[in-house]
XYZ file of N, CA, C and O in Angstrom:
872
model
N -68.603 8.406 -89.895
C -68.613 9.875 -89.909
C -67.208 10.436 -89.733
O -66.844 11.270 -90.441
N -66.543 9.851 -88.919
C -65.137 10.400 -88.559
C -64.213 10.325 -89.705
O -63.259 10.929 -89.899
N -64.389 9.195 -90.586
C -63.494 8.925 -91.717
C -63.675 10.137 -92.652
O -62.623 10.468 -93.462
N -64.652 10.788 -92.711
C -64.996 11.943 -93.640
C -64.112 13.138 -93.011
O -63.636 13.930 -93.693
N -64.129 13.061 -91.703
C -63.418 14.340 -90.946
C -61.853 14.170 -91.047
O -61.051 15.102 -91.235
N -61.445 12.919 -90.656
C -59.982 12.791 -90.642
C -59.393 12.712 -92.032
O -59.730 13.595 -92.844
N -58.447 11.838 -92.449
C -57.696 12.040 -93.710
C -57.867 10.955 -94.546
O -58.249 9.850 -94.056
N -57.440 11.135 -95.583
C -57.518 10.031 -96.712
C -56.466 10.621 -97.779
O -56.865 11.282 -98.657
N -55.216 10.019 -97.841
C -54.368 10.396 -98.932
C -54.856 10.105 -100.295
O -54.468 10.737 -101.246
N -55.813 9.239 -100.504
C -56.206 8.724 -101.773
C -57.088 9.836 -102.440
O -57.286 9.725 -103.672
N -57.585 10.767 -101.637
C -58.404 11.921 -102.208
C -57.580 13.020 -102.721
O -58.081 14.075 -103.324
N -56.181 13.057 -102.538
C -55.522 14.106 -103.018
C -55.346 14.072 -104.536
O -54.949 12.980 -105.109
N -55.370 15.148 -105.193
C -55.139 15.184 -106.622
C -53.769 15.502 -106.962
O -52.988 16.087 -106.248
N -53.385 14.925 -108.155
C -51.971 15.158 -108.451
C -51.793 16.616 -109.210
O -50.594 17.037 -109.303
N -52.820 17.269 -109.411
C -52.795 18.554 -110.067
C -52.236 19.571 -108.958
O -52.718 19.653 -107.853
N -51.285 20.420 -109.342
C -50.645 21.335 -108.391
C -51.293 22.672 -108.628
O -51.508 23.136 -109.797
N -51.690 23.356 -107.527
C -52.307 24.583 -107.637
C -51.382 25.706 -107.266
O -50.656 25.635 -106.278
N -51.333 26.599 -108.144
C -50.445 27.756 -107.874
C -51.182 28.865 -107.037
O -52.180 29.497 -107.506
N -50.591 29.213 -105.864
C -51.316 30.093 -105.005
C -51.340 31.516 -105.484
O -52.019 32.308 -105.067
N -50.302 31.857 -106.343
C -50.215 33.311 -106.722
C -49.571 33.368 -108.166
O -49.118 32.389 -108.524
N -49.759 34.574 -108.810
C -49.476 34.599 -110.266
C -47.963 34.784 -110.363
O -47.211 33.886 -110.834
N -47.406 35.960 -109.874
C -45.880 36.205 -110.081
C -45.221 36.244 -108.702
O -44.184 36.859 -108.508
N -45.900 35.869 -107.594
C -45.267 36.121 -106.377
C -45.207 34.844 -105.525
O -46.177 34.124 -105.451
N -43.956 34.621 -104.942
C -43.758 33.490 -103.846
C -44.611 32.385 -104.201
O -45.614 31.966 -103.541
N -44.245 31.624 -105.346
C -45.114 30.443 -105.769
C -45.175 29.400 -104.741
O -43.919 28.792 -104.280
N -46.361 29.007 -104.259
C -46.364 27.906 -103.326
C -47.324 26.733 -103.955
O -48.466 27.182 -104.316
N -46.841 25.709 -104.156
C -47.539 24.685 -104.769
C -48.004 23.560 -103.856
O -47.337 23.195 -102.923
N -49.300 23.085 -103.955
C -49.759 22.070 -103.176
C -50.925 21.336 -103.895
O -51.569 21.925 -104.863
N -51.234 20.067 -103.516
C -52.340 19.330 -104.125
C -53.639 19.835 -103.546
O -53.766 20.060 -102.298
N -54.724 19.922 -104.443
C -55.955 20.291 -103.974
C -56.914 18.986 -103.896
O -57.011 18.268 -104.914
N -57.509 18.649 -102.734
C -58.171 17.568 -102.581
C -59.599 17.589 -103.483
O -59.966 18.701 -103.794
N -59.963 16.584 -103.959
C -61.232 16.577 -104.853
C -62.429 16.838 -103.983
O -62.503 16.495 -102.802
N -63.455 17.495 -104.495
C -64.694 17.836 -103.829
C -65.372 16.588 -103.439
O -65.258 15.608 -104.227
N -65.904 16.541 -102.238
C -66.683 15.414 -101.759
C -65.952 14.505 -101.062
O -66.407 13.446 -100.535
N -64.600 14.760 -100.862
C -63.702 13.866 -100.144
C -63.649 14.207 -98.706
O -64.353 15.078 -98.163
N -62.890 13.381 -97.946
C -62.723 13.815 -96.490
C -62.357 15.357 -96.293
O -61.707 15.885 -97.050
N -62.853 15.790 -95.232
C -62.926 17.140 -94.905
C -61.477 17.782 -94.631
O -61.093 18.890 -94.843
N -60.710 16.920 -93.764
C -59.429 17.242 -93.131
C -58.466 17.790 -94.263
O -57.918 19.018 -94.088
N -58.138 17.025 -95.248
C -57.208 17.440 -96.306
C -57.768 18.610 -96.990
O -56.927 19.581 -97.467
N -59.088 18.901 -97.177
C -59.686 19.890 -97.998
C -59.546 21.089 -97.141
O -59.232 22.251 -97.692
N -59.671 21.103 -95.829
C -59.561 22.248 -95.031
C -57.924 22.684 -94.907
O -57.688 23.782 -95.073
N -57.071 21.707 -94.878
C -55.703 22.110 -94.942
C -55.235 22.833 -96.248
O -54.552 23.729 -96.241
N -55.913 22.198 -97.374
C -55.567 22.914 -98.667
C -56.118 24.422 -98.617
O -55.447 25.261 -99.190
N -57.316 24.520 -98.105
C -57.953 25.891 -98.110
C -57.016 26.780 -97.201
O -56.672 27.867 -97.709
N -56.562 26.232 -96.063
C -55.739 27.136 -95.253
C -54.387 27.555 -95.904
O -53.920 28.620 -95.721
N -53.907 26.614 -96.628
C -52.680 26.879 -97.474
C -52.903 28.003 -98.454
O -52.049 28.820 -98.603
N -53.988 27.912 -99.226
C -54.261 28.981 -100.136
C -54.482 30.322 -99.407
O -54.116 31.327 -99.944
N -55.282 30.287 -98.323
C -55.324 31.591 -97.623
C -54.035 32.105 -97.181
O -53.892 33.445 -97.238
N -53.078 31.241 -96.681
C -51.768 31.672 -96.214
C -50.991 32.256 -97.443
O -50.311 33.363 -97.302
N -51.182 31.873 -98.582
C -50.600 32.451 -99.811
C -50.953 33.749 -99.970
O -50.101 34.801 -100.386
N -52.220 34.082 -99.740
C -52.814 35.376 -99.876
C -52.300 36.380 -98.856
O -52.054 37.638 -99.081
N -52.263 35.776 -97.649
C -51.757 36.642 -96.608
C -50.198 37.069 -96.818
O -49.875 38.195 -96.717
N -49.360 36.223 -97.336
C -48.012 36.475 -97.675
C -48.032 37.458 -98.809
O -47.118 38.504 -98.834
N -48.964 37.465 -99.819
C -49.056 38.482 -100.813
C -49.404 39.785 -100.352
O -48.892 40.764 -100.636
N -50.294 39.804 -99.290
C -50.848 41.097 -98.733
C -49.789 41.675 -97.990
O -49.585 42.871 -98.068
N -48.899 40.873 -97.263
C -47.694 41.547 -96.482
C -46.672 42.009 -97.420
O -46.124 43.039 -97.178
N -46.597 41.361 -98.558
C -45.609 41.946 -99.623
C -46.180 43.322 -100.072
O -45.376 44.247 -100.176
N -47.412 43.348 -100.475
C -47.917 44.594 -101.013
C -47.983 45.694 -99.829
O -47.733 46.775 -100.140
N -48.165 45.326 -98.735
C -48.179 46.179 -97.474
C -46.709 46.969 -97.432
O -46.669 48.093 -97.111
N -45.648 46.006 -97.530
C -44.391 46.631 -97.434
C -44.095 47.593 -98.516
O -43.444 48.591 -98.309
N -44.441 47.190 -99.767
C -44.346 48.056 -100.996
C -44.981 49.456 -100.822
O -44.531 50.426 -100.982
N -46.236 49.337 -100.280
C -47.031 50.438 -100.134
C -46.564 51.433 -98.911
O -46.598 52.746 -99.091
N -46.048 50.797 -97.910
C -45.374 51.628 -96.761
C -44.205 52.372 -97.276
O -44.039 53.419 -96.925
N -43.503 51.758 -98.090
C -42.206 52.541 -98.708
C -42.776 53.804 -99.426
O -42.289 54.964 -99.350
N -43.716 53.594 -100.263
C -44.356 54.526 -101.166
C -45.082 55.713 -100.216
O -44.885 56.833 -100.632
N -45.636 55.283 -99.242
C -46.352 56.093 -98.266
C -45.327 57.072 -97.665
O -45.463 58.334 -97.659
N -44.210 56.395 -97.151
C -43.264 57.272 -96.527
C -42.537 58.197 -97.599
O -42.319 59.478 -97.194
N -42.369 57.817 -98.766
C -41.845 58.727 -99.940
C -42.811 59.978 -100.069
O -42.439 61.110 -100.036
N -44.064 59.601 -100.224
C -45.014 60.637 -100.371
C -45.199 61.602 -99.255
O -45.316 62.867 -99.459
N -45.125 61.077 -98.010
C -45.225 61.920 -96.849
C -44.163 62.823 -96.627
O -44.199 64.037 -96.338
N -42.922 62.196 -96.995
C -41.614 63.165 -97.052
C -41.849 64.427 -98.019
O -41.561 65.584 -97.630
N -42.387 64.003 -99.243
C -42.529 65.135 -100.178
C -43.511 66.004 -99.861
O -43.360 67.322 -99.920
N -44.571 65.616 -98.997
C -45.571 66.509 -98.652
C -45.149 67.539 -97.572
O -45.388 68.706 -97.548
N -44.403 66.942 -96.637
C -43.943 67.788 -95.547
C -42.828 68.711 -96.052
O -42.757 69.940 -95.659
N -42.015 68.312 -97.133
C -41.110 69.282 -97.772
C -41.847 70.398 -98.439
O -41.380 71.550 -98.482
N -42.873 70.078 -99.107
C -43.684 71.102 -99.885
C -44.330 72.002 -98.998
O -44.361 73.136 -99.176
N -44.796 71.630 -97.727
C -45.369 72.396 -96.697
C -44.288 73.397 -96.091
O -44.392 74.510 -95.976
N -43.154 72.827 -95.980
C -42.017 73.541 -95.446
C -41.525 74.781 -96.304
O -41.346 75.888 -96.043
N -41.479 74.305 -97.647
C -41.169 75.292 -98.790
C -42.252 76.009 -99.176
O -42.054 76.898 -100.183
N -43.495 75.892 -98.628
C -44.784 76.535 -99.169
C -44.822 76.396 -100.542
O -45.299 77.312 -101.359
N -44.723 75.272 -101.125
C -44.940 74.846 -102.493
C -46.278 74.425 -102.672
O -46.680 73.126 -102.714
N -47.172 75.344 -102.792
C -48.601 75.130 -103.041
C -48.911 74.378 -104.262
O -50.027 73.696 -104.300
N -48.177 74.450 -105.184
C -48.356 73.844 -106.514
C -48.515 72.273 -106.423
O -49.347 71.672 -107.049
N -47.742 71.671 -105.519
C -47.736 70.157 -105.480
C -48.442 69.638 -104.239
O -48.764 68.440 -104.140
N -48.951 70.638 -103.457
C -49.608 70.072 -102.065
C -50.899 69.296 -102.450
O -50.979 68.215 -101.750
N -51.750 69.806 -103.335
C -52.974 69.165 -103.494
C -52.787 67.741 -104.152
O -53.379 66.820 -103.686
N -51.892 67.643 -105.190
C -51.577 66.381 -105.675
C -50.977 65.313 -104.743
O -51.321 64.207 -104.640
N -50.051 65.846 -103.874
C -49.366 64.840 -102.946
C -50.416 64.528 -101.905
O -50.249 63.398 -101.411
N -51.337 65.497 -101.517
C -52.133 65.025 -100.459
C -53.146 64.043 -100.978
O -53.533 63.145 -100.215
N -53.565 64.131 -102.246
C -54.412 63.082 -102.966
C -53.715 61.782 -102.962
O -54.299 60.807 -102.705
N -52.457 61.764 -103.350
C -51.634 60.586 -103.435
C -51.525 59.888 -102.094
O -51.648 58.721 -101.830
N -51.368 60.727 -101.060
C -51.271 60.163 -99.636
C -52.449 59.525 -99.226
O -52.515 58.588 -98.482
N -53.647 60.184 -99.562
C -54.940 59.678 -99.214
C -55.124 58.277 -99.706
O -55.655 57.421 -99.077
N -54.877 58.171 -101.155
C -55.038 56.820 -101.788
C -54.149 55.871 -101.153
O -54.438 54.714 -100.947
N -52.871 56.209 -100.774
C -51.934 55.334 -100.269
C -52.483 54.862 -98.859
O -52.362 53.618 -98.519
N -52.958 55.731 -97.982
C -53.589 55.272 -96.595
C -54.776 54.387 -96.824
O -55.109 53.554 -96.023
N -55.640 54.814 -97.783
C -56.748 53.959 -98.159
C -56.454 52.422 -98.505
O -57.009 51.342 -98.076
N -55.409 52.303 -99.334
C -54.826 51.166 -99.781
C -54.271 50.284 -98.598
O -54.412 49.151 -98.341
N -53.498 51.148 -97.714
C -52.866 50.536 -96.523
C -53.967 49.915 -95.678
O -53.714 48.758 -95.020
N -55.068 50.662 -95.444
C -56.023 50.091 -94.568
C -56.825 48.801 -95.071
O -57.067 47.849 -94.438
N -57.024 48.813 -96.475
C -57.681 47.683 -96.953
C -56.770 46.499 -96.979
O -57.157 45.339 -96.654
N -55.456 46.647 -97.241
C -54.549 45.646 -97.269
C -54.407 44.988 -95.655
O -54.308 43.804 -95.588
N -54.343 45.877 -94.723
C -54.171 45.497 -93.403
C -55.425 44.837 -92.819
O -55.375 43.721 -92.147
N -56.508 45.211 -93.304
C -57.824 44.671 -92.875
C -58.019 43.263 -93.455
O -58.450 42.366 -92.740
N -57.671 43.179 -94.699
C -57.714 41.954 -95.333
C -56.679 40.954 -94.651
O -57.131 39.680 -94.511
N -55.408 41.307 -94.405
C -54.476 40.469 -93.870
C -54.755 40.118 -92.512
O -54.811 38.880 -92.297
N -55.336 40.916 -91.529
C -55.733 40.556 -90.255
C -56.936 39.638 -90.259
O -56.983 38.651 -89.594
N -57.844 39.914 -91.061
C -59.039 39.065 -91.287
C -58.735 37.649 -91.730
O -59.247 36.684 -91.010
N -57.961 37.497 -92.557
C -57.476 36.080 -93.090
C -56.641 35.401 -92.134
O -56.898 34.233 -91.903
N -55.806 36.111 -91.470
C -54.969 35.530 -90.349
C -56.000 34.909 -89.121
O -55.779 33.790 -88.743
N -57.031 35.594 -88.873
C -57.996 35.212 -87.821
C -58.799 34.115 -88.336
O -59.291 33.210 -87.595
N -59.163 34.144 -89.661
C -59.842 33.005 -90.141
C -59.043 31.703 -90.215
O -59.762 30.577 -89.867
N -57.914 31.653 -90.503
C -57.075 30.569 -90.323
C -57.144 29.935 -88.980
O -57.220 28.808 -88.827
N -56.945 30.743 -87.890
C -57.077 30.267 -86.617
C -58.396 29.789 -86.285
O -58.443 28.705 -85.557
N -59.417 30.422 -86.792
C -60.740 29.800 -86.540
C -61.057 28.459 -87.279
O -61.530 27.518 -86.612
N -60.570 28.399 -88.414
C -60.716 27.071 -89.138
C -59.883 25.962 -88.498
O -60.354 24.880 -88.463
N -58.740 26.352 -87.997
C -57.996 25.313 -87.400
C -58.318 24.871 -86.022
O -58.148 23.775 -85.562
N -59.280 25.682 -85.320
C -59.870 25.259 -84.116
C -60.997 24.296 -84.259
O -61.537 23.728 -83.266
N -61.533 24.121 -85.494
C -62.787 23.349 -85.643
C -62.432 21.798 -85.204
O -61.563 21.304 -85.625
N -63.345 21.299 -84.474
C -63.171 19.881 -83.883
C -64.075 18.869 -84.387
O -63.994 17.642 -84.253
N -65.227 19.316 -84.822
C -66.384 18.385 -85.325
C -67.213 19.115 -86.488
O -67.044 20.254 -86.750
N -68.179 18.388 -87.047
C -69.020 18.820 -88.005
C -69.778 20.123 -87.718
O -69.865 21.092 -88.381
N -70.479 20.163 -86.566
C -71.225 21.092 -86.034
C -70.351 22.357 -85.857
O -70.791 23.608 -86.210
N -69.262 22.220 -85.221
C -68.409 23.357 -84.951
C -67.759 23.939 -86.329
O -67.755 25.153 -86.413
N -67.541 23.070 -87.246
C -67.048 23.520 -88.526
C -68.167 24.340 -89.298
O -67.818 25.389 -89.912
N -69.442 23.844 -89.273
C -70.308 24.774 -89.893
C -70.669 26.080 -89.299
O -70.768 27.019 -90.064
N -70.539 26.136 -87.847
C -70.637 27.241 -87.191
C -69.437 28.274 -87.706
O -69.622 29.499 -87.652
N -68.300 27.824 -87.899
C -67.054 28.559 -88.236
C -67.124 29.056 -89.718
O -66.784 30.252 -89.979
N -67.403 27.948 -90.631
C -67.369 28.388 -92.080
C -68.503 29.156 -92.613
O -68.394 29.989 -93.560
N -69.616 29.216 -91.960
C -70.726 29.971 -92.426
C -70.345 31.491 -92.379
O -70.565 32.167 -93.357
N -69.968 32.058 -91.297
C -69.536 33.419 -91.325
C -68.185 33.707 -92.099
O -68.079 34.732 -92.603
N -67.361 32.581 -92.079
C -66.165 32.790 -92.811
C -66.347 33.064 -94.245
O -65.637 33.888 -94.991
N -67.278 32.303 -94.810
C -67.669 32.606 -96.232
C -68.095 34.120 -96.608
O -67.610 34.775 -97.472
N -68.948 34.552 -95.595
C -69.401 35.863 -95.769
C -68.254 36.900 -95.635
O -68.165 37.873 -96.355
N -67.338 36.702 -94.697
C -66.215 37.531 -94.602
C -65.292 37.443 -95.876
O -64.861 38.497 -96.311
N -65.042 36.364 -96.422
C -64.213 36.190 -97.683
C -64.772 36.882 -98.777
O -64.225 37.713 -99.580
N -66.143 36.890 -98.908
C -66.926 37.557 -100.026
C -66.768 39.143 -99.704
O -66.650 39.924 -100.719
N -66.801 39.641 -98.513
C -66.821 40.923 -98.197
C -65.439 41.355 -98.575
O -65.169 42.541 -99.204
N -64.393 40.705 -98.147
C -62.912 41.046 -98.511
C -62.784 41.167 -99.980
O -62.076 41.983 -100.499
N -63.262 40.154 -100.626
C -63.144 40.049 -102.191
C -63.681 41.320 -102.761
O -63.031 41.962 -103.599
N -64.816 41.764 -102.350
C -65.491 42.932 -102.869
C -64.706 44.275 -102.621
O -64.613 45.058 -103.476
N -64.189 44.195 -101.424
C -63.522 45.631 -100.948
C -62.154 45.698 -101.520
O -61.608 46.833 -101.849
N -61.421 44.656 -101.743
C -59.970 44.711 -102.150
C -59.722 44.674 -103.592
O -58.735 45.143 -104.271
N -60.837 44.103 -104.527
C -60.674 44.037 -105.926
C -60.453 45.250 -106.647
O -59.492 45.278 -107.630
N -60.831 46.473 -106.328
C -60.547 47.733 -107.003
C -59.165 48.134 -106.632
O -58.555 48.826 -107.443
N -58.478 47.669 -105.638
C -57.218 48.056 -105.210
C -56.164 46.884 -105.671
O -55.053 47.319 -106.145
N -56.542 45.618 -105.606
C -55.610 44.694 -106.070
C -56.458 43.516 -106.798
O -56.947 42.616 -106.417
N -56.660 43.942 -108.040
C -57.489 43.053 -108.994
C -57.105 41.626 -108.976
O -58.096 40.768 -109.164
N -55.910 41.307 -108.870
C -55.386 39.938 -109.072
C -55.990 39.005 -108.060
O -55.923 37.811 -108.166
N -56.417 39.651 -106.813
C -56.857 38.779 -105.784
C -58.325 38.429 -105.805
O -58.736 37.479 -105.222
N -58.996 38.957 -106.722
C -60.310 38.564 -106.991
C -60.549 37.150 -107.269
O -61.440 36.358 -106.745
N -59.635 36.704 -108.195
C -59.747 35.232 -108.656
C -59.476 34.278 -107.519
O -60.199 33.274 -107.241
N -58.249 34.531 -106.740
C -57.834 33.736 -105.696
C -58.909 33.762 -104.616
O -59.183 32.615 -104.021
N -59.409 34.783 -104.209
C -60.452 34.806 -103.067
C -61.628 34.167 -103.531
O -62.559 33.588 -102.897
N -62.030 34.239 -104.856
C -63.152 33.563 -105.410
C -63.060 32.049 -105.221
O -63.928 31.311 -104.926
N -61.808 31.542 -105.614
C -61.571 30.076 -105.427
C -61.733 29.730 -104.036
O -62.242 28.540 -103.646
N -61.005 30.521 -102.984
C -61.169 30.217 -101.653
C -62.561 30.112 -101.322
O -63.135 29.253 -100.454
N -63.467 31.024 -101.695
C -64.849 30.999 -101.354
C -65.507 29.715 -101.827
O -66.369 29.224 -101.105
N -65.190 29.448 -103.160
C -65.947 28.171 -103.629
C -65.445 26.839 -102.780
O -66.375 26.037 -102.634
N -64.151 26.840 -102.368
C -63.759 25.602 -101.778
C -64.401 25.543 -100.308
O -64.784 24.558 -99.768
N -64.500 26.717 -99.688
C -65.168 26.853 -98.419
C -66.727 26.501 -98.308
O -67.229 25.792 -97.641
N -67.181 26.903 -99.708
C -68.610 26.561 -99.811
C -68.760 25.048 -100.059
O -69.841 24.506 -99.417
N -68.001 24.437 -100.694
C -68.080 22.907 -100.913
C -67.941 22.226 -99.556
O -68.667 21.294 -99.332
N -66.937 22.656 -98.754
C -66.723 22.015 -97.450
C -67.873 22.185 -96.529
O -68.360 21.270 -95.856
N -68.378 23.515 -96.549
C -69.613 23.870 -95.671
C -70.747 22.977 -95.929
O -71.457 22.403 -95.113
N -71.013 22.865 -97.207
C -72.249 22.029 -97.780
C -72.071 20.569 -97.348
O -73.050 19.883 -96.770
N -70.883 20.012 -97.556
C -70.676 18.617 -97.257
C -70.637 18.505 -95.640
O -71.292 17.441 -95.217
N -70.044 19.354 -94.968
C -70.105 19.193 -93.455
C -71.547 19.286 -92.976
O -71.996 18.577 -92.034
N -72.304 20.211 -93.575
C -73.755 20.244 -93.074
C -74.577 19.047 -93.405
O -75.357 18.542 -92.637
N -74.255 18.513 -94.611
C -75.034 17.235 -95.013
C -74.734 16.025 -94.183
O -75.593 15.278 -93.696
N -73.312 15.799 -94.105
C -72.938 14.721 -93.381
C -73.391 14.853 -91.979
O -73.713 13.777 -91.299
N -73.202 15.885 -91.274
C -73.375 15.968 -90.008
C -75.002 16.261 -89.625
O -75.291 16.326 -88.445
N -75.675 16.563 -90.670
C -77.116 16.767 -90.527
C -77.419 18.136 -89.899
O -78.373 18.270 -89.085
N -76.630 19.051 -90.198
C -76.720 20.429 -89.728
C -77.450 21.519 -90.551
O -77.028 21.402 -91.831
N -78.289 22.327 -90.195
C -78.877 23.442 -90.968
C -77.949 24.632 -91.009
O -77.588 25.076 -89.856
N -77.742 25.103 -92.104
C -76.822 26.394 -92.183
C -77.782 27.673 -92.105
O -78.661 27.913 -92.896
N -77.578 28.520 -91.014
C -78.416 29.595 -90.768
C -77.558 30.863 -91.507
O -76.543 31.411 -90.774
N -77.813 31.146 -92.710
C -77.068 32.328 -93.373
C -77.341 33.692 -92.804
O -76.486 34.424 -92.867
N -78.559 33.873 -92.257
C -78.697 35.217 -91.668
C -77.926 35.422 -90.428
O -77.225 36.454 -90.255
N -77.885 34.445 -89.549
C -77.048 34.566 -88.429
C -75.520 34.600 -88.867
O -74.754 35.327 -88.245
N -75.245 33.826 -89.835
C -73.784 33.887 -90.335
C -73.440 35.329 -90.749
O -72.338 35.809 -90.521
N -74.236 35.919 -91.508
C -74.064 37.371 -91.907
C -73.787 38.274 -90.674
O -73.008 39.153 -90.816
N -74.691 38.123 -89.800
C -74.567 38.989 -88.574
C -73.107 38.729 -87.894
O -72.528 39.760 -87.467
N -72.762 37.463 -87.913
C -71.483 37.102 -87.199
C -70.377 37.708 -88.102
O -69.232 38.235 -87.553
N -70.488 37.723 -89.375
C -69.365 38.224 -90.338
C -69.317 39.693 -90.073
O -68.117 40.292 -90.056
N -70.402 40.389 -89.935
C -70.417 41.735 -89.747
C -69.733 42.178 -88.387
O -68.882 43.076 -88.277
N -70.047 41.428 -87.357
C -69.409 41.664 -86.186
C -67.990 41.384 -86.102
O -67.177 42.031 -85.578
N -67.560 40.256 -86.883
C -66.216 40.008 -86.997
C -65.449 41.031 -87.611
O -64.436 41.567 -87.121
N -65.907 41.580 -88.659
C -65.212 42.576 -89.545
C -65.200 43.967 -88.686
O -64.286 44.574 -88.794
N -66.268 44.237 -87.927
C -66.263 45.399 -87.224
C -65.114 45.465 -86.118
O -64.481 46.382 -85.867
N -64.941 44.251 -85.578
C -64.001 44.046 -84.361
C -62.567 44.165 -85.108
O -61.563 44.822 -84.538
N -62.336 43.615 -86.171
C -61.206 43.787 -86.832
C -60.828 45.174 -87.419
O -59.749 45.719 -87.347
N -61.875 45.796 -87.881
C -61.811 47.160 -88.272
C -61.306 48.161 -87.206
O -60.442 49.023 -87.417
N -61.885 48.056 -86.058
C -61.399 48.742 -84.830
C -59.890 48.591 -84.651
O -59.226 49.553 -84.418
N -59.446 47.353 -84.641
C -57.979 47.020 -84.351
C -57.253 47.571 -85.383
O -56.114 48.209 -85.186
N -57.591 47.474 -86.726
C -56.841 47.954 -87.756
C -56.817 49.460 -87.854
O -55.659 50.057 -87.971
N -57.859 50.300 -87.449
C -57.822 51.687 -87.266
C -56.829 52.028 -86.191
O -56.034 53.080 -86.391
N -56.630 51.406 -85.039
C -55.718 51.540 -83.910
C -54.289 51.438 -84.638
O -53.386 52.223 -84.260
N -54.132 50.442 -85.154
C -52.845 50.057 -85.805
C -52.353 50.834 -86.845
O -51.204 51.385 -86.973
N -53.303 51.459 -87.587
C -53.025 52.580 -88.608
C -52.480 53.636 -87.978
O -51.383 54.363 -88.418
N -53.068 54.098 -86.903
C -52.572 55.294 -86.132
C -51.136 55.133 -85.698
O -50.350 56.072 -85.566
N -50.857 53.983 -85.260
C -49.570 53.586 -84.617
C -48.553 53.561 -85.774
O -47.358 53.842 -85.614
N -48.775 52.994 -86.918
C -47.919 52.639 -87.997
C -47.640 53.886 -88.811
O -46.479 54.200 -89.285
N -48.575 54.751 -89.073
C -48.355 55.895 -90.135
C -48.615 57.278 -89.241
O -49.417 57.454 -88.451
N -47.662 58.081 -89.619
C -47.825 59.604 -89.108
C -48.950 60.176 -89.722
O -49.517 59.990 -90.608
N -49.591 61.164 -88.744
C -50.761 61.867 -89.042
C -50.611 62.732 -90.345
O -49.415 63.405 -90.344
N -51.534 62.861 -91.024
C -51.342 63.747 -92.282
C -51.320 65.149 -91.844
O -52.404 65.545 -91.119
N -50.580 65.986 -92.151
C -50.566 67.416 -91.601
C -51.521 68.167 -92.244
O -52.138 67.861 -93.480
N -52.034 69.153 -91.670
C -53.030 70.034 -92.210
C -52.534 70.900 -93.268
O -51.412 71.509 -93.137
N -53.309 70.985 -94.357
C -52.772 71.715 -95.557
C -53.317 73.303 -95.304
O -54.339 73.500 -94.838
N -52.500 74.191 -95.888
C -52.820 75.558 -95.767
C -54.051 75.895 -96.669
O -54.157 75.106 -97.710
N -54.885 76.933 -96.348
C -56.007 77.113 -97.182
C -55.464 77.984 -98.390
O -54.641 78.951 -98.346
N -55.745 77.437 -99.727
C -55.188 78.018 -100.828
C -56.214 78.964 -101.366
O -57.437 78.521 -101.653
N -55.901 80.216 -101.459
C -56.990 81.267 -101.930
C -57.457 80.914 -103.263
O -56.601 80.559 -104.153
N -58.605 81.249 -103.581
C -59.127 81.067 -104.840
C -59.127 82.478 -105.577
O -59.493 83.445 -105.114
N -58.625 82.371 -106.828
C -58.435 83.551 -107.500
C -59.519 83.658 -108.662
O -59.904 82.656 -109.375
N -60.229 84.804 -108.752
C -61.158 85.086 -109.706
C -60.646 85.831 -110.787
O -59.976 86.911 -110.519
N -60.705 85.564 -112.167
C -60.209 86.251 -113.289
C -61.314 86.892 -114.036
O -62.510 86.463 -114.018
C-alpha cells in the first residue's frame, strides 16, 4: 500500500504540461493516472501554484487600475464633475468585485496547497481532497466570468484531484462522503471570505459617497 503513496519515477510522463497560456510558463511532467499518489499530488500542487502566481499577477494589474479609477473619481468629486461620476463609480465597483474574486481565489488555493501537503495517509488524503474538489469547482464557477482563461486550468486541476481521490479511496478502502465534503467546503470558503473582506478593507480605500444627481423632467 505504501508503494502507491510514496514515489515511483517510472510513472512520470515525458509530456510537459504548460501551467499557463501567456504568463510565467512553468513546465513539469504529469504522472499518469492510476500511478503512485505522491508524484501525482506534487504535480497538482505545481499546477495550483501556477494559478496562484497568475492570480497575483492579475491582482497587481487590477490594483493599479483601481488606484487610477479611484483618483479620477475623487478628482471628479472635487471638481463637481457629475458627468463622469456615475461611469467612474461603476468602473470602480467592477474593479473591487474583480479584486475580491481574485483575492478569494488566491487565498483559497494557497490554503489548499497547505492542506494537501499535510496529507500523511490514504484516509487523511480522502478527508482533505473531498472538500478540496468542491472548493475548486466553486472557485472555477465564480472566477470564470472575470478570468475566462482560468476555467480550463481549474477544470484540469479538478479532474486530477478527482482521479487521486478515487484511487486513494479505493486503495485505502475508504468511502467518500460528498455531502459532508460539501459542508466542509462551504465552511472553508466562508472562513476565507471573512478574511478576504477584512483584507479588502485594509488594502483599498473606501469608496466616497456620491452626491445625489437631480433628475430633470422635460
